[in-house]
Amino acid sequence: MTNPAEELLDVVDEHDRVIGTAPRGEVYRRGLLHRCAFVLVRDPAGRIFVHRRTDTKLFAPGAHDMFVGGVVGAGETYEEAAVREAEEELGVTGIVPRPLFRFVFRGDGLAWWSDVYEAEWDGPVDPQKSEVAWYAWLTPAELAERLARDEFVPDGREAYRRYLEHHRA
């Protein structure tokens, strides 16, 4: 496995137009605007895949998340990244994310375009050990309880807030 800090990312402007590329470590260090894909995965019963990130992650190590996903590589589309990241993190093949909405996340000197998807998965998962330290399928009520007491990634919290608003609209 290569060093995640060396992964090349597209750097984008406020209109999500590519203006250059840089290694992920530099993008994070300089707070450059880039792209990420988020996939909320539900099982047929409507439960949500929730996990705790490993302590080795560059961003929010050890925090919980209700999305799988990650940075969009240089030259990659949001959809390609959503499929790649979801399949890698869940240890599955054949996931089909549905696009929902996009927004810019800003926090702690970092910023990225966040493309949010939803997918249903009806089968076993084998989460990627280098990414996922713990996981469970939680009902929305169980997730709400965890959000009140556990540390969650800030971009995931914001994406989930917008996800709930999106579904209320």
mmCIF file of C-alpha atoms in Angstrom:
data_model
loop_
_atom_site.group_PDB
_atom_site.id
_atom_site.type_symbol
_atom_site.label_atom_id
_atom_site.label_comp_id
_atom_site.label_asym_id
_atom_site.label_seq_id
_atom_site.Cartn_x
_atom_site.Cartn_y
_atom_site.Cartn_z
ATOM 1 C CA MET A 1 0.000 0.000 0.000
ATOM 2 C CA THR A 2 1.274 3.473 -0.854
ATOM 3 C CA ASN A 3 1.466 6.328 1.617
ATOM 4 C CA PRO A 4 -1.949 8.106 1.622
ATOM 5 C CA ALA A 5 -0.198 11.478 2.065
ATOM 6 C CA GLU A 6 1.407 10.977 -1.364
ATOM 7 C CA GLU A 7 -1.873 10.264 -3.212
ATOM 8 C CA LEU A 8 -2.417 12.886 -5.939
ATOM 9 C CA LEU A 9 -5.626 14.913 -5.687
ATOM 10 C CA ASP A 10 -7.219 17.476 -7.944
ATOM 11 C CA VAL A 11 -7.213 20.928 -6.377
ATOM 12 C CA VAL A 12 -10.390 22.821 -7.302
ATOM 13 C CA ASP A 13 -11.772 26.343 -7.062
ATOM 14 C CA GLU A 14 -14.973 27.643 -5.466
ATOM 15 C CA HIS A 15 -16.904 26.504 -8.566
ATOM 16 C CA ASP A 16 -15.480 22.946 -8.373
ATOM 17 C CA ARG A 17 -13.248 23.470 -11.427
ATOM 18 C CA VAL A 18 -9.863 21.729 -11.399
ATOM 19 C CA ILE A 19 -7.029 24.256 -11.071
ATOM 20 C CA GLY A 20 -4.147 21.867 -10.347
ATOM 21 C CA THR A 21 -3.006 18.727 -8.561
ATOM 22 C CA ALA A 22 -1.075 18.141 -5.342
ATOM 23 C CA PRO A 23 -0.257 15.281 -2.972
ATOM 24 C CA ARG A 24 -2.913 14.724 -0.276
ATOM 25 C CA GLY A 25 -0.468 15.638 2.514
ATOM 26 C CA GLU A 26 0.202 19.017 0.896
ATOM 27 C CA VAL A 27 -3.518 19.564 0.204
ATOM 28 C CA TYR A 28 -4.300 18.989 3.899
ATOM 29 C CA ARG A 29 -1.307 20.999 5.149
ATOM 30 C CA ARG A 30 -2.168 24.021 2.977
ATOM 31 C CA GLY A 31 -5.968 23.692 3.347
ATOM 32 C CA LEU A 32 -6.488 23.476 -0.420
ATOM 33 C CA LEU A 33 -10.007 22.928 -1.732
ATOM 34 C CA HIS A 34 -10.383 19.410 -3.155
ATOM 35 C CA ARG A 35 -13.059 16.736 -3.693
ATOM 36 C CA CYS A 36 -14.527 13.940 -1.550
ATOM 37 C CA ALA A 37 -17.275 11.380 -2.074
ATOM 38 C CA PHE A 38 -19.594 10.241 0.753
ATOM 39 C CA VAL A 39 -21.828 7.158 0.564
ATOM 40 C CA LEU A 40 -24.493 6.441 3.166
ATOM 41 C CA VAL A 41 -25.065 2.676 2.975
ATOM 42 C CA ARG A 42 -28.290 1.124 4.236
ATOM 43 C CA ASP A 43 -29.326 -2.486 4.468
ATOM 44 C CA PRO A 44 -32.805 -3.607 3.304
ATOM 45 C CA ALA A 45 -34.138 -3.033 6.849
ATOM 46 C CA GLY A 46 -33.076 0.638 6.621
ATOM 47 C CA ARG A 47 -30.198 0.318 9.075
ATOM 48 C CA ILE A 48 -27.128 2.448 8.380
ATOM 49 C CA PHE A 49 -23.548 1.185 8.184
ATOM 50 C CA VAL A 50 -21.665 3.072 10.923
ATOM 51 C CA HIS A 51 -17.995 2.581 11.664
ATOM 52 C CA ARG A 52 -15.088 3.868 13.695
ATOM 53 C CA ARG A 53 -12.091 4.953 11.666
ATOM 54 C CA THR A 54 -8.702 3.467 12.448
ATOM 55 C CA ASP A 55 -6.273 5.502 14.517
ATOM 56 C CA THR A 56 -3.892 5.745 11.534
ATOM 57 C CA LYS A 57 -6.181 7.917 9.370
ATOM 58 C CA LEU A 58 -4.783 11.315 8.308
ATOM 59 C CA PHE A 59 -8.098 13.074 9.003
ATOM 60 C CA ALA A 60 -10.148 12.418 12.157
ATOM 61 C CA PRO A 61 -8.346 9.277 13.346
ATOM 62 C CA GLY A 62 -10.462 7.104 15.635
ATOM 63 C CA ALA A 63 -13.666 9.064 14.994
ATOM 64 C CA HIS A 64 -16.955 7.442 13.997
ATOM 65 C CA ASP A 65 -18.610 7.964 10.622
ATOM 66 C CA MET A 66 -21.954 7.082 9.068
ATOM 67 C CA PHE A 67 -20.542 7.435 5.556
ATOM 68 C CA VAL A 68 -18.016 5.382 3.667
ATOM 69 C CA GLY A 69 -16.008 7.213 1.074
ATOM 70 C CA GLY A 70 -13.022 9.445 0.807
ATOM 71 C CA VAL A 71 -11.007 11.731 -1.373
ATOM 72 C CA VAL A 72 -11.453 11.809 -5.121
ATOM 73 C CA GLY A 73 -8.162 11.010 -6.807
ATOM 74 C CA ALA A 74 -6.650 13.196 -9.524
ATOM 75 C CA GLY A 75 -8.552 12.653 -12.777
ATOM 76 C CA GLU A 76 -11.243 10.565 -11.062
ATOM 77 C CA THR A 77 -14.957 11.449 -11.081
ATOM 78 C CA TYR A 78 -17.004 11.721 -7.913
ATOM 79 C CA GLU A 79 -19.020 8.649 -8.924
ATOM 80 C CA GLU A 80 -15.904 6.585 -9.614
ATOM 81 C CA ALA A 81 -14.524 7.554 -6.207
ATOM 82 C CA ALA A 82 -17.837 6.781 -4.483
ATOM 83 C CA VAL A 83 -17.908 3.259 -5.931
ATOM 84 C CA ARG A 84 -14.189 2.625 -5.346
ATOM 85 C CA GLU A 85 -14.181 3.891 -1.778
ATOM 86 C CA ALA A 86 -17.439 2.166 -0.781
ATOM 87 C CA GLU A 87 -16.336 -1.156 -2.227
ATOM 88 C CA GLU A 88 -12.886 -0.912 -0.632
ATOM 89 C CA GLU A 89 -14.142 0.077 2.811
ATOM 90 C CA LEU A 90 -16.999 -2.433 2.857
ATOM 91 C CA GLY A 91 -15.013 -5.215 1.178
ATOM 92 C CA VAL A 92 -17.700 -5.795 -1.469
ATOM 93 C CA THR A 93 -18.183 -5.488 -5.218
ATOM 94 C CA GLY A 94 -21.190 -4.280 -7.170
ATOM 95 C CA ILE A 95 -22.353 -1.362 -5.036
ATOM 96 C CA VAL A 96 -24.457 1.209 -6.932
ATOM 97 C CA PRO A 97 -24.494 4.643 -5.260
ATOM 98 C CA ARG A 98 -27.299 7.114 -6.098
ATOM 99 C CA PRO A 99 -26.256 10.784 -6.161
ATOM 100 C CA LEU A 100 -28.115 13.085 -3.756
ATOM 101 C CA PHE A 101 -26.459 16.503 -3.381
ATOM 102 C CA ARG A 102 -23.135 18.340 -3.193
ATOM 103 C CA PHE A 103 -21.844 20.992 -0.783
ATOM 104 C CA VAL A 104 -18.584 22.546 0.379
ATOM 105 C CA PHE A 105 -17.422 21.452 3.825
ATOM 106 C CA ARG A 106 -15.156 23.829 5.750
ATOM 107 C CA GLY A 107 -13.623 23.151 9.136
ATOM 108 C CA ASP A 108 -10.344 23.324 11.044
ATOM 109 C CA GLY A 109 -8.573 25.027 8.138
ATOM 110 C CA LEU A 110 -9.647 22.300 5.692
ATOM 111 C CA ALA A 111 -12.152 22.489 2.841
ATOM 112 C CA TRP A 112 -13.558 20.126 0.238
ATOM 113 C CA TRP A 113 -16.444 19.667 -2.134
ATOM 114 C CA SER A 114 -18.539 16.847 -0.705
ATOM 115 C CA ASP A 115 -20.598 14.773 -3.147
ATOM 116 C CA VAL A 116 -23.140 12.757 -1.161
ATOM 117 C CA TYR A 117 -24.624 9.438 -2.302
ATOM 118 C CA GLU A 118 -26.862 6.754 -0.880
ATOM 119 C CA ALA A 119 -26.716 3.017 -1.575
ATOM 120 C CA GLU A 120 -28.407 -0.138 -0.387
ATOM 121 C CA TRP A 121 -26.377 -3.251 0.325
ATOM 122 C CA ASP A 122 -27.999 -6.641 0.893
ATOM 123 C CA GLY A 123 -25.168 -8.953 1.745
ATOM 124 C CA PRO A 124 -22.199 -9.564 3.976
ATOM 125 C CA VAL A 125 -19.453 -6.996 4.379
ATOM 126 C CA ASP A 126 -15.763 -7.486 5.108
ATOM 127 C CA PRO A 127 -14.580 -3.994 6.065
ATOM 128 C CA GLN A 128 -11.067 -2.928 5.151
ATOM 129 C CA LYS A 129 -8.909 -3.394 8.272
ATOM 130 C CA SER A 130 -6.707 -0.382 7.470
ATOM 131 C CA GLU A 131 -9.769 1.904 7.358
ATOM 132 C CA VAL A 132 -12.383 0.430 9.712
ATOM 133 C CA ALA A 133 -11.669 -0.401 13.384
ATOM 134 C CA TRP A 134 -15.286 -1.235 14.345
ATOM 135 C CA TYR A 135 -18.646 -1.318 12.565
ATOM 136 C CA ALA A 136 -22.339 -2.026 13.065
ATOM 137 C CA TRP A 137 -25.612 -1.611 11.210
ATOM 138 C CA LEU A 138 -27.588 0.923 13.261
ATOM 139 C CA THR A 139 -31.166 2.157 13.074
ATOM 140 C CA PRO A 140 -31.544 5.923 12.643
ATOM 141 C CA ALA A 141 -32.520 6.124 16.344
ATOM 142 C CA GLU A 142 -29.417 4.193 17.409
ATOM 143 C CA LEU A 143 -27.290 6.465 15.213
ATOM 144 C CA ALA A 144 -28.877 9.537 16.834
ATOM 145 C CA GLU A 145 -27.920 8.148 20.270
ATOM 146 C CA ARG A 146 -24.319 7.614 19.150
ATOM 147 C CA LEU A 147 -24.147 11.091 17.597
ATOM 148 C CA ALA A 148 -25.048 12.524 21.003
ATOM 149 C CA ARG A 149 -22.279 10.685 22.849
ATOM 150 C CA ASP A 150 -19.476 9.628 20.473
ATOM 151 C CA GLU A 151 -16.938 11.544 18.442
ATOM 152 C CA PHE A 152 -17.904 11.631 14.752
ATOM 153 C CA VAL A 153 -15.992 13.105 11.849
ATOM 154 C CA PRO A 154 -17.108 16.730 11.417
ATOM 155 C CA ASP A 155 -17.721 16.453 7.672
ATOM 156 C CA GLY A 156 -19.828 13.327 8.210
ATOM 157 C CA ARG A 157 -21.899 15.115 10.864
ATOM 158 C CA GLU A 158 -22.531 17.992 8.463
ATOM 159 C CA ALA A 159 -23.292 15.680 5.528
ATOM 160 C CA TYR A 160 -25.732 13.671 7.672
ATOM 161 C CA ARG A 161 -27.470 16.858 8.861
ATOM 162 C CA ARG A 162 -27.911 17.865 5.224
ATOM 163 C CA TYR A 163 -28.948 14.308 4.315
ATOM 164 C CA LEU A 164 -31.774 14.453 6.883
ATOM 165 C CA GLU A 165 -32.853 17.877 5.572
ATOM 166 C CA HIS A 166 -32.726 16.541 2.007
ATOM 167 C CA HIS A 167 -35.074 13.680 2.928
ATOM 168 C CA ARG A 168 -37.465 16.006 4.786
ATOM 169 C CA ALA A 169 -37.776 18.287 1.747
#
